[in-house]
Coordinates of C-alpha atoms in Angstrom, one line a residue:
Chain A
X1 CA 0.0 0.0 0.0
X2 CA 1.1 3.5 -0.5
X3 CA 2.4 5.5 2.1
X4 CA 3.4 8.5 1.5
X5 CA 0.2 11.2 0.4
X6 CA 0.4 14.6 -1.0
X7 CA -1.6 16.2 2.8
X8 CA -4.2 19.1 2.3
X9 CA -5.2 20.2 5.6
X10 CA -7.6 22.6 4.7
X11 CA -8.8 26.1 6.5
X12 CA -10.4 25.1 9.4
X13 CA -7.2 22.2 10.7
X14 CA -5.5 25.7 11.2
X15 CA -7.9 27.1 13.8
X16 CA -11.0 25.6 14.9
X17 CA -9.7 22.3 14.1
X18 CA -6.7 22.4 15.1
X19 CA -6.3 19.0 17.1
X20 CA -7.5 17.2 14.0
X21 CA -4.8 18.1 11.9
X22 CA -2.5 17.9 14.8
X23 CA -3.6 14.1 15.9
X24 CA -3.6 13.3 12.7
X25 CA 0.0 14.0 12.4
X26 CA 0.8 12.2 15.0
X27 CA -0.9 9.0 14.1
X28 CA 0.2 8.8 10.7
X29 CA 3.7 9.5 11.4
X30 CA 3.9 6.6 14.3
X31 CA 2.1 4.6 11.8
X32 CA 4.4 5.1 8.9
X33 CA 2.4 6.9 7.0
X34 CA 4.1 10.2 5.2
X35 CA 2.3 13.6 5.3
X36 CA 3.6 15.9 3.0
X37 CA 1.6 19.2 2.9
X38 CA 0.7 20.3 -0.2
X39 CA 2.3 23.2 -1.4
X40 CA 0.5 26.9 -1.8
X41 CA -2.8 25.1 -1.8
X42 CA -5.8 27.4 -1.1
X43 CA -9.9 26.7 -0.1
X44 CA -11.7 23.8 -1.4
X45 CA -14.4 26.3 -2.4
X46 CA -16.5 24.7 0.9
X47 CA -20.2 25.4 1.0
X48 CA -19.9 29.0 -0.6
X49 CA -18.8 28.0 -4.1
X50 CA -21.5 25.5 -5.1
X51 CA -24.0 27.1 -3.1
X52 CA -23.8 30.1 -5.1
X53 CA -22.1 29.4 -8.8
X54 CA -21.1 25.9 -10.6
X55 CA -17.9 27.0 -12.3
X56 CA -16.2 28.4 -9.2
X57 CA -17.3 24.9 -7.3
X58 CA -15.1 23.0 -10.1
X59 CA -12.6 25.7 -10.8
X60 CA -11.9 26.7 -7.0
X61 CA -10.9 22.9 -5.5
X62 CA -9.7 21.7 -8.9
X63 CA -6.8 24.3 -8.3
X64 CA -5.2 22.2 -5.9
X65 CA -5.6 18.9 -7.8
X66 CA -3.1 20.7 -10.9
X67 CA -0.3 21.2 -7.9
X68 CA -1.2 17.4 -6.8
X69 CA -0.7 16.0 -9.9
X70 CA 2.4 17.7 -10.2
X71 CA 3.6 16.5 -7.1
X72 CA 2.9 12.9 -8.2
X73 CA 1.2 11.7 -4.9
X74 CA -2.2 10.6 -4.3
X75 CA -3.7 13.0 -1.9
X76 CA -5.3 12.9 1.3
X77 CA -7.7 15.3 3.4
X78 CA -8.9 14.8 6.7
X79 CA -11.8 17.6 6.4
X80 CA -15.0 15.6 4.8
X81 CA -16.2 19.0 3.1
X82 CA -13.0 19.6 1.3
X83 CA -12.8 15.3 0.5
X84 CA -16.2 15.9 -1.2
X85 CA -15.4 19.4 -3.2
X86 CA -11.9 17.8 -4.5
X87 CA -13.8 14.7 -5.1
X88 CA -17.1 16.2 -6.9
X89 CA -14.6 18.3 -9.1
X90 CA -12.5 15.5 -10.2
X91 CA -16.0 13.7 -11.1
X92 CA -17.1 16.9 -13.0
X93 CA -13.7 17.4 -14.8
X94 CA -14.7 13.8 -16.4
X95 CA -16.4 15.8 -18.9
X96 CA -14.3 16.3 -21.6
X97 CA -15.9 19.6 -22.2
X98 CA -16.0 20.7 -18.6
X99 CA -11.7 19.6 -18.4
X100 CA -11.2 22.0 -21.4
X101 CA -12.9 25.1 -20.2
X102 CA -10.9 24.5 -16.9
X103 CA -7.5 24.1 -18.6
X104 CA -8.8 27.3 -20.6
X105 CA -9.3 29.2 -17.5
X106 CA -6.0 27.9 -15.4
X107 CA -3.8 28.3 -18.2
X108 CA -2.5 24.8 -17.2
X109 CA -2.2 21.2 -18.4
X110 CA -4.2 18.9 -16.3
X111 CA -4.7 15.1 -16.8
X112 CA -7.4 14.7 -14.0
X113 CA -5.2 12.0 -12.6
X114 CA -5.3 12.7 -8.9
X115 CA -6.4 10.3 -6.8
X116 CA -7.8 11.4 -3.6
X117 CA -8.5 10.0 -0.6
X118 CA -9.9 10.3 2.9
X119 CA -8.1 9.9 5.9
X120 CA -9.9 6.9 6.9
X121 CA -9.0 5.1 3.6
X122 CA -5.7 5.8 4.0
X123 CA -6.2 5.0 7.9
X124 CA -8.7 1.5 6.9
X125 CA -7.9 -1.0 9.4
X126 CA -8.4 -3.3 7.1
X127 CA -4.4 -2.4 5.7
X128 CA -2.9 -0.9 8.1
X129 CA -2.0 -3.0 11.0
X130 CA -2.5 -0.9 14.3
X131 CA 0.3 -1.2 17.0
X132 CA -2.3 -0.6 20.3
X133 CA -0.5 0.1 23.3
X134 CA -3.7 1.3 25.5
X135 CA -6.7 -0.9 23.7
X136 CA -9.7 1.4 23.9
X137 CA -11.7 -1.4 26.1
X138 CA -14.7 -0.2 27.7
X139 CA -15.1 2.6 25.3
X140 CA -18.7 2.8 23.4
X141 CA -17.9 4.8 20.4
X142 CA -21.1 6.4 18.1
X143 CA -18.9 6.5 15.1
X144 CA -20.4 9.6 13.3
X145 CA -20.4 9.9 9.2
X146 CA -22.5 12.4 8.2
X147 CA -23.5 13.2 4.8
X148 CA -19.9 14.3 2.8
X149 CA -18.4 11.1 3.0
X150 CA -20.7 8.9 1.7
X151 CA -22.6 10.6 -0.7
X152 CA -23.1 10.8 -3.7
X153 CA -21.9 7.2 -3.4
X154 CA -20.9 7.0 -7.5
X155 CA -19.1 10.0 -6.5
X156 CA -17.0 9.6 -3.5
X157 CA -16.5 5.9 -3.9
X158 CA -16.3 6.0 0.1
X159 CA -17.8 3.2 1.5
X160 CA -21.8 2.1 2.3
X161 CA -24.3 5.4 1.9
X162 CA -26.9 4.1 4.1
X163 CA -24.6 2.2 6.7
X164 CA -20.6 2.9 6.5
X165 CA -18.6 0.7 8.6
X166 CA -15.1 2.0 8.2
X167 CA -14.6 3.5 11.4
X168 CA -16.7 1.0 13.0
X169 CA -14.2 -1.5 12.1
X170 CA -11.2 0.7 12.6
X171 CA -12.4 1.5 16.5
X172 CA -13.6 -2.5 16.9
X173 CA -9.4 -2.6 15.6
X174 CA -8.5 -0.1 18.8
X175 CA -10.6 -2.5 21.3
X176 CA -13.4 0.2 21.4
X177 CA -17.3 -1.0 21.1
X178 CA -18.6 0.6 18.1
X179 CA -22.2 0.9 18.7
X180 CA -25.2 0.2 16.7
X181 CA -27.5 3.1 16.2
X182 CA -29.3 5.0 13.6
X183 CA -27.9 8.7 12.8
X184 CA -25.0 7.5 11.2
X185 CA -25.0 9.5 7.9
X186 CA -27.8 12.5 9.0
X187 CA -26.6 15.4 8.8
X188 CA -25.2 18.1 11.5
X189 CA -26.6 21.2 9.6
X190 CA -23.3 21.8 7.7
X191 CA -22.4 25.4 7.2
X192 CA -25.5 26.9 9.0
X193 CA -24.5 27.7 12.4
X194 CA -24.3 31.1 11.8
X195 CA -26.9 31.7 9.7
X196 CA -29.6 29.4 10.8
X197 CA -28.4 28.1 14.0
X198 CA -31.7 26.7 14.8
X199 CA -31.5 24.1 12.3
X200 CA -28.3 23.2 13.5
X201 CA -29.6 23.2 17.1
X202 CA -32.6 20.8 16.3
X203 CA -30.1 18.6 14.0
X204 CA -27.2 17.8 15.8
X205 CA -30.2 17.6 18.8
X206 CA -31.7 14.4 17.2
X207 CA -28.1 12.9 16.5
X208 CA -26.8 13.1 20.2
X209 CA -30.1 12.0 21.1
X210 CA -29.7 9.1 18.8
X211 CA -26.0 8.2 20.3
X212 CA -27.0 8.8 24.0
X213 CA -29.7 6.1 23.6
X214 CA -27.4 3.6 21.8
X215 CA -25.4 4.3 24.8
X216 CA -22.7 5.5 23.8
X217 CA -20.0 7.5 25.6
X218 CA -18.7 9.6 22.9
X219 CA -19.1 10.2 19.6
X220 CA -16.2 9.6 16.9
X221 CA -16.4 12.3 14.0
X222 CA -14.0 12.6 10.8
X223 CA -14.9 16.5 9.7
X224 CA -14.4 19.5 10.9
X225 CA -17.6 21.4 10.5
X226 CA -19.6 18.2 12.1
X227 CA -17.7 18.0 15.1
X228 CA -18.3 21.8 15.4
X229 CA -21.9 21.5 15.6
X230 CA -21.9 18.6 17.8
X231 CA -19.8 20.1 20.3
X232 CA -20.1 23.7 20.5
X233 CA -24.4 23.6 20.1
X234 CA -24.7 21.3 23.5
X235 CA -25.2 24.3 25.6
X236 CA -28.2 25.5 23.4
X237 CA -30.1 21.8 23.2
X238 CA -30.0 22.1 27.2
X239 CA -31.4 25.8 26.7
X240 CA -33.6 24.8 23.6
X241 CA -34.5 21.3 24.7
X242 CA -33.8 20.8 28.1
X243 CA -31.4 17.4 27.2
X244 CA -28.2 18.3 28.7
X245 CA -26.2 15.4 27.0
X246 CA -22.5 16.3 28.0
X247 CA -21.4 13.7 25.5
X248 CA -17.6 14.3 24.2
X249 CA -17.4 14.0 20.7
X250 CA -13.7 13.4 19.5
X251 CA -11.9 13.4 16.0
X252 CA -11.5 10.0 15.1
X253 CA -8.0 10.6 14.8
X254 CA -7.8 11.6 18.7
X255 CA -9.0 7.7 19.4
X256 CA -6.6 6.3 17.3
X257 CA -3.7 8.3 18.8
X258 CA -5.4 7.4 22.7
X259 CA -4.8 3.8 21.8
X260 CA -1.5 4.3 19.9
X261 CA -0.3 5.5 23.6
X262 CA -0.2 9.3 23.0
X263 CA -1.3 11.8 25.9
X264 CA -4.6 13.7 25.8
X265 CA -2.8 17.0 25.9
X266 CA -0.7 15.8 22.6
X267 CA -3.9 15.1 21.2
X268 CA -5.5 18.0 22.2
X269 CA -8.5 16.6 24.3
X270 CA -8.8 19.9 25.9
X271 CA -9.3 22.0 22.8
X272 CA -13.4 20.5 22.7
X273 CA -16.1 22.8 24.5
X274 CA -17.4 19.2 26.1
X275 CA -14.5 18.0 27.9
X276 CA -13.5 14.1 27.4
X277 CA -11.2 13.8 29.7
X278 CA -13.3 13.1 32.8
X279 CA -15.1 10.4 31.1
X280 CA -12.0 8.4 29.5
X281 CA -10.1 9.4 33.3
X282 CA -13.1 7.1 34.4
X283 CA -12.3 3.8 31.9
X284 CA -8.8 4.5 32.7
X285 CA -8.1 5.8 29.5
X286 CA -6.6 9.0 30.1
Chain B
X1 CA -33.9 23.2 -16.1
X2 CA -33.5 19.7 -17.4
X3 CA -30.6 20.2 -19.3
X4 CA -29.1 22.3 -16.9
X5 CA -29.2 20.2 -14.0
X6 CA -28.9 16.8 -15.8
X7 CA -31.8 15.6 -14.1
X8 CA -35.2 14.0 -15.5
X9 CA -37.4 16.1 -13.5
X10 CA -40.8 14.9 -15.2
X11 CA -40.5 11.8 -14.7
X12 CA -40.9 12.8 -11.3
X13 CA -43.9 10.6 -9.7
X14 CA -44.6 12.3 -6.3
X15 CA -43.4 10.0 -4.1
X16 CA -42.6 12.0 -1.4
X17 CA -39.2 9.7 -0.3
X18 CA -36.5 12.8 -0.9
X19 CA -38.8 14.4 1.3
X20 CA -39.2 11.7 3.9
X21 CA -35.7 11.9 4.5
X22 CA -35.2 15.2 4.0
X23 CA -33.8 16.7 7.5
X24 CA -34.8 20.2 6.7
X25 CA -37.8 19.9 5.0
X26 CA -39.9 21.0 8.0
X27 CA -38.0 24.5 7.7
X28 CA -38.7 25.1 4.1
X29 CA -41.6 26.7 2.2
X30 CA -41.9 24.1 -0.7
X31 CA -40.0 20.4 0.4
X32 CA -38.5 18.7 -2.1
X33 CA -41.0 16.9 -3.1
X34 CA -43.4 20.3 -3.8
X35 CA -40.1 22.2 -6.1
X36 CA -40.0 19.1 -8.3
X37 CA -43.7 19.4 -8.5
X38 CA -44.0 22.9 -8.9
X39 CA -41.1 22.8 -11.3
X40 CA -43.2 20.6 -13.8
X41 CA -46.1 22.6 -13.7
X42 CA -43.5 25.8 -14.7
X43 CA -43.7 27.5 -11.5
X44 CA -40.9 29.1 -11.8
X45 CA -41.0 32.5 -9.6
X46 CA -42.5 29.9 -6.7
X47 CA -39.2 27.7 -6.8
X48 CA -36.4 30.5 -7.6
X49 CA -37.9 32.9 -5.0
X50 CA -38.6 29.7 -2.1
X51 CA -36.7 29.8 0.9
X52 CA -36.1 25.9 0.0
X53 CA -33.2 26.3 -2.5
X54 CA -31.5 28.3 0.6
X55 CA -31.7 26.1 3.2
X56 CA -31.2 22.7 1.4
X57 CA -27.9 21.5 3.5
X58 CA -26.9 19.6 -0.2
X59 CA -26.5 15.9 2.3
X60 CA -27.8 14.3 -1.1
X61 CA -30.3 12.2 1.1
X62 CA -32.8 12.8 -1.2
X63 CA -30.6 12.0 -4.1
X64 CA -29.4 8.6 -2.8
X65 CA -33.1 7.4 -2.0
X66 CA -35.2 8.7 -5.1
X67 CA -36.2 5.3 -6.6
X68 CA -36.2 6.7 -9.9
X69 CA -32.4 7.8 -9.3
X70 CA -33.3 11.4 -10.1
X71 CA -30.3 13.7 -8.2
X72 CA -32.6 15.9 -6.3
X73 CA -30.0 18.0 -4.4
X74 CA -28.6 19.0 -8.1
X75 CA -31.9 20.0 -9.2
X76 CA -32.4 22.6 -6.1
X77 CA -28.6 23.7 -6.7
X78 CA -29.5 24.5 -10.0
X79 CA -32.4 26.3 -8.9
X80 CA -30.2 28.4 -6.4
X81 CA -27.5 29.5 -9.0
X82 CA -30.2 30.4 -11.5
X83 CA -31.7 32.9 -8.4
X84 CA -28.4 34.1 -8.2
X85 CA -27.8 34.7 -12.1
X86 CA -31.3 36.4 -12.1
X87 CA -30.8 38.5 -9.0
X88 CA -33.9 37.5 -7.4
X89 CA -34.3 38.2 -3.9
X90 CA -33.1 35.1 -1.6
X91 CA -36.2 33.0 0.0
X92 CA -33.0 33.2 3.2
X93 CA -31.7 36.3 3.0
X94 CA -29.5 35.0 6.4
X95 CA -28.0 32.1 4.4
X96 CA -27.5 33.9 1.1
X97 CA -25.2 36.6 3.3
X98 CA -23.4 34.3 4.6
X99 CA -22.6 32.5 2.0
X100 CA -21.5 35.5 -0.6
X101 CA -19.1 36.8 2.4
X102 CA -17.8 33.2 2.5
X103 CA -17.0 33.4 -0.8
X104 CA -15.8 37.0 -0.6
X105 CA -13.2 35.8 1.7
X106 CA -12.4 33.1 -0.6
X107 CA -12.2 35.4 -3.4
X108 CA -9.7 37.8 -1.6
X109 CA -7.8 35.7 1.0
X110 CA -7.3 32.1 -0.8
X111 CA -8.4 30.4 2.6
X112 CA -10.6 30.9 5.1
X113 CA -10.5 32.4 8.7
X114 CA -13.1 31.7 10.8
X115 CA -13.2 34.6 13.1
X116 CA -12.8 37.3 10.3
X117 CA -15.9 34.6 8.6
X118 CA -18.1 35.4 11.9
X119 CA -17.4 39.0 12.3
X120 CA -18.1 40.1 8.6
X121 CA -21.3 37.7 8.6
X122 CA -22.2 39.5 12.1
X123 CA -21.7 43.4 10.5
X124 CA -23.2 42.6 7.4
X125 CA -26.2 41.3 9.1
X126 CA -26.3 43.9 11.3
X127 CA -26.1 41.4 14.8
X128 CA -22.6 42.9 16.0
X129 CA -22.4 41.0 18.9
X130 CA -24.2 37.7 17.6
X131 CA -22.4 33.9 18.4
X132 CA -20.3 35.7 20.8
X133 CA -20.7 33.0 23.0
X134 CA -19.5 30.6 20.1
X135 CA -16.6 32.7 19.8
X136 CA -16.0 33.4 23.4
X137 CA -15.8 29.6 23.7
X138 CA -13.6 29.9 20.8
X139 CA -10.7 31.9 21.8
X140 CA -11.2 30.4 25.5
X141 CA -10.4 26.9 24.1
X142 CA -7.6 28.4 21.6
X143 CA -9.3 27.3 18.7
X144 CA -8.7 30.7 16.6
X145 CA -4.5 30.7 16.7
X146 CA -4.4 33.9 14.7
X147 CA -6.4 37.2 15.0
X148 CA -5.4 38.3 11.5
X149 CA -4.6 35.3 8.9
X150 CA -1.4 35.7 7.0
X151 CA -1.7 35.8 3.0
X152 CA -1.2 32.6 1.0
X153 CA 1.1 32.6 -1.8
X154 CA -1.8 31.0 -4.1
X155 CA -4.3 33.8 -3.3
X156 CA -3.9 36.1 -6.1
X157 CA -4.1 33.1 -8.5
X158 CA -7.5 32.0 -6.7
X159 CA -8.5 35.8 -7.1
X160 CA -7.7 35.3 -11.4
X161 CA -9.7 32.3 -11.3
X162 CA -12.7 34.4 -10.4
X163 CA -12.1 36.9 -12.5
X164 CA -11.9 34.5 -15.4
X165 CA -14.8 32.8 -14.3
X166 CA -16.6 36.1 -13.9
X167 CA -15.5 37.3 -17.3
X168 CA -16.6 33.7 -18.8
X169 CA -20.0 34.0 -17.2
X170 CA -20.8 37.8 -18.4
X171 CA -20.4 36.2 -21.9
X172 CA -17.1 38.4 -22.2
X173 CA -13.7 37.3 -23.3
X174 CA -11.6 37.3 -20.5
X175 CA -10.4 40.6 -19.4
X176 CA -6.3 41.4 -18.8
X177 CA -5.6 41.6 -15.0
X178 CA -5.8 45.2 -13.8
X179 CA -8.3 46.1 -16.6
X180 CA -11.6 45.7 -13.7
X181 CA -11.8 45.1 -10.2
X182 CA -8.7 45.4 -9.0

């Protein structure tokens, strides 16, 4: 298997998600697995490009794929928003038509050859062999998908639309109990908290409410923007709904690095607005 | 609209499954279900002026359960950039803000700074001191490293790809930088 990946972070790994990108360099470099950041790359276009005009949503992501392929690497995000832009533009840029008007408008040559890649492919238990130190026993782990990774399944080539299992099986690989439960690939709200953060209130409401009753102790999330409205909206569901959940939700990452035998300081376990460091202090897990 | 989005729109039966799963729906004027409808019978100012095409979250539920395969999310993103071409007056003015200054941002920086994000979407909508508990929380848990983002090296090369894109879209051939805009 290849391991070394052209790495593009993406905005929010260098602020709000800070920890992400940060445990996610830590794993992959104890596992052998070679990060190289990709150079001068800029915004995957997020939300704001296809919300509001089709050509930027290719032209804006697709920018970064012409430095990738010249790099030679396949390339690996860790943000699902940016995973889905870079993959929907590669699918788009499968028009022959579409590829031409791009070159046209980058001045560049561009075979479309990129391949891209989550960071739980390139993490799939399934090939990568796990050296635990601290098994994650004990642990009941909602493993959260949401909607970017999965679909459009033709797409993003990711994994089961309906019922993923990928980091199910990875955290079943760390010793954790992945549990069963239904909110899997509903969405958070994406980029609404700001401007309609009662949507994202009343969504990410009905997915904690989901986990707490599938008993779980935390929730395991691989994208930015979802573990942002999981974890920064509990506050309002108490005021809103009067369900105070308190239920960590962690970067997947942030697991895998707890079991690879790293601190919860050097994974940034602090950085969340609910705290997870009680609740793993009480399985002896932090 | 069929050619533009791709989609078979009147073959549409009225199921009602993108709307079923739909986890906005209850927050929009016409679901999913109602813009296909409305769509077929040529409502056009209904659909392009609904709050719908604003705050569909694009999760492709709908898409990856219509039984007829028809991409339902595509079909309301058409409808929302042919709003914007037309300039007709957002269903969700709050999300259409947002979104341009996201792009704005995108447009002028190359990436994306979340607090800078925040403050222009709270000035803009005239809420100064709106989410500051969000970003209280923020700077408390050291989750915005950087008050004022540094400039990439590939931002003025995103800037050009607007420009071109702009240029493109106007029907113009595109312009030589420092001719407009700059």
């Amino acid at each position: 298997m290849e391991t070394v990946y052209s790495y593009y972070p993406g905005c929010t790994q260098l602020s709000s998600a800070k920890e992400y990108d940060v445990s996610a360099r830590l794993v992959c470099e104890k596992l052998g697995i070679e990060l190289r950041e990709l150079p001068d790359w800029t915004c995957c276009g997020a939300s704001a490009a296809h919300t509001l005009d089709e050509t930027l949503s290719v032209v804006v992501p697709a920018r970064n794929l012409v430095i990738a392929e010249k790099e030679g690497l396949p390339l690996a995000t860790a943000c699902a928003m940016c995973f889905s832009r870079l993959k929907i533009a590669a699918h788009e840029l499968g028009d022959a038509e579409k590829l031409d008007q791009f070159k046209e408008i980058t001045g560049k040559d561009f075979g479309n050859s990129v391949e891209i890649v989550h960071l739980l492919q390139a993490l799939d238990s399934e090939e990568v062999s796990y050296p635990v130190e601290r098994p994650l026993q004990g642990l009941k782990v909602a493993c959260y998908y949401g909607c970017l990774l999965t679909r459009p399944r033709e797409t993003v080539g990711f994994d089961d639309e309906e019922n993923p299992h990928k980091m199910d099986s990875l955290m079943a690989a760390l010793g954790a109990e992945a549990v069963d439960w239904a909110f899997k690939t509903e969405c958070c709200g994406a980029s609404l908290p700001f401007s309609r953060p009662d949507i994202v209130v009343k969504l990410a409401h009905r997915i904690l409410r989901n986990a707490k009753q599938a008993g779980a102790d935390c929730v395991a999330v691989a994208c930015p923007m979802c573990h942002s409205n999981l974890d920064t909206t509990q506050d309002d569901m108490k005021k809103t709904y009067g369900d105070d959940f308190e239920l960590p939700i962690l970067y997947f990452t942030q697991l895998v690095g707890l079991a690879l035998g790293y601190s919860s300081h050097e994974l940034g376990l602090e950085k969340h607005f609910v705290d997870p460091r009680p609740m793993l202090k009480s399985k002896e897990l932090g | 609209m069929e050619e533009e989005s791709g989609q078979s729109i009147f073959q549409c039966y009225q199921c009602g499954k993108c709307t079923a799963g739909c986890p906005v729906s209850y927050a929009m004027d016409l679901n999913p279900r109602q813009i296909m409808r409305a769509i077929q019978l040529g409502l056009k100012d209904d659909v392009l002026s609904s709050s719908a095409i604003w705050v569909c979250l694009s999760c492709q539920t709908c898409s990856a359960r219509c039984p007829i395969e028809i991409d339902i999310a595509r079909v309301l993103e058409t409808l929302r950039h042919q709003a914007v071409r037309e300039k007709v007056k957002p269903g969700d003015k709050h999300i259409e803000t947002f979104q341009r200054i996201f792009l704005g941002m995108i447009e002028n920086r190359g990436r994306v700074h979340e607090l800078e994000l925040g403050l222009r979407y709270n000035v803009a909508s005239k809420d100064p001191l709106g989410h500051s508990s969000l970003a209280v929380g923020m700077l408390k848990k050291g989750k915005i490293s950087k008050i004022r983002p540094g400039r990439v090296k590939g931002a003025s090369e995103v800037k050009e790809l607007f420009r071109k894109v702009r240029s493109l879209e106007a029907g113009a051939a595109p312009q030589e930088p420092g001719e407009k805009g700059e």
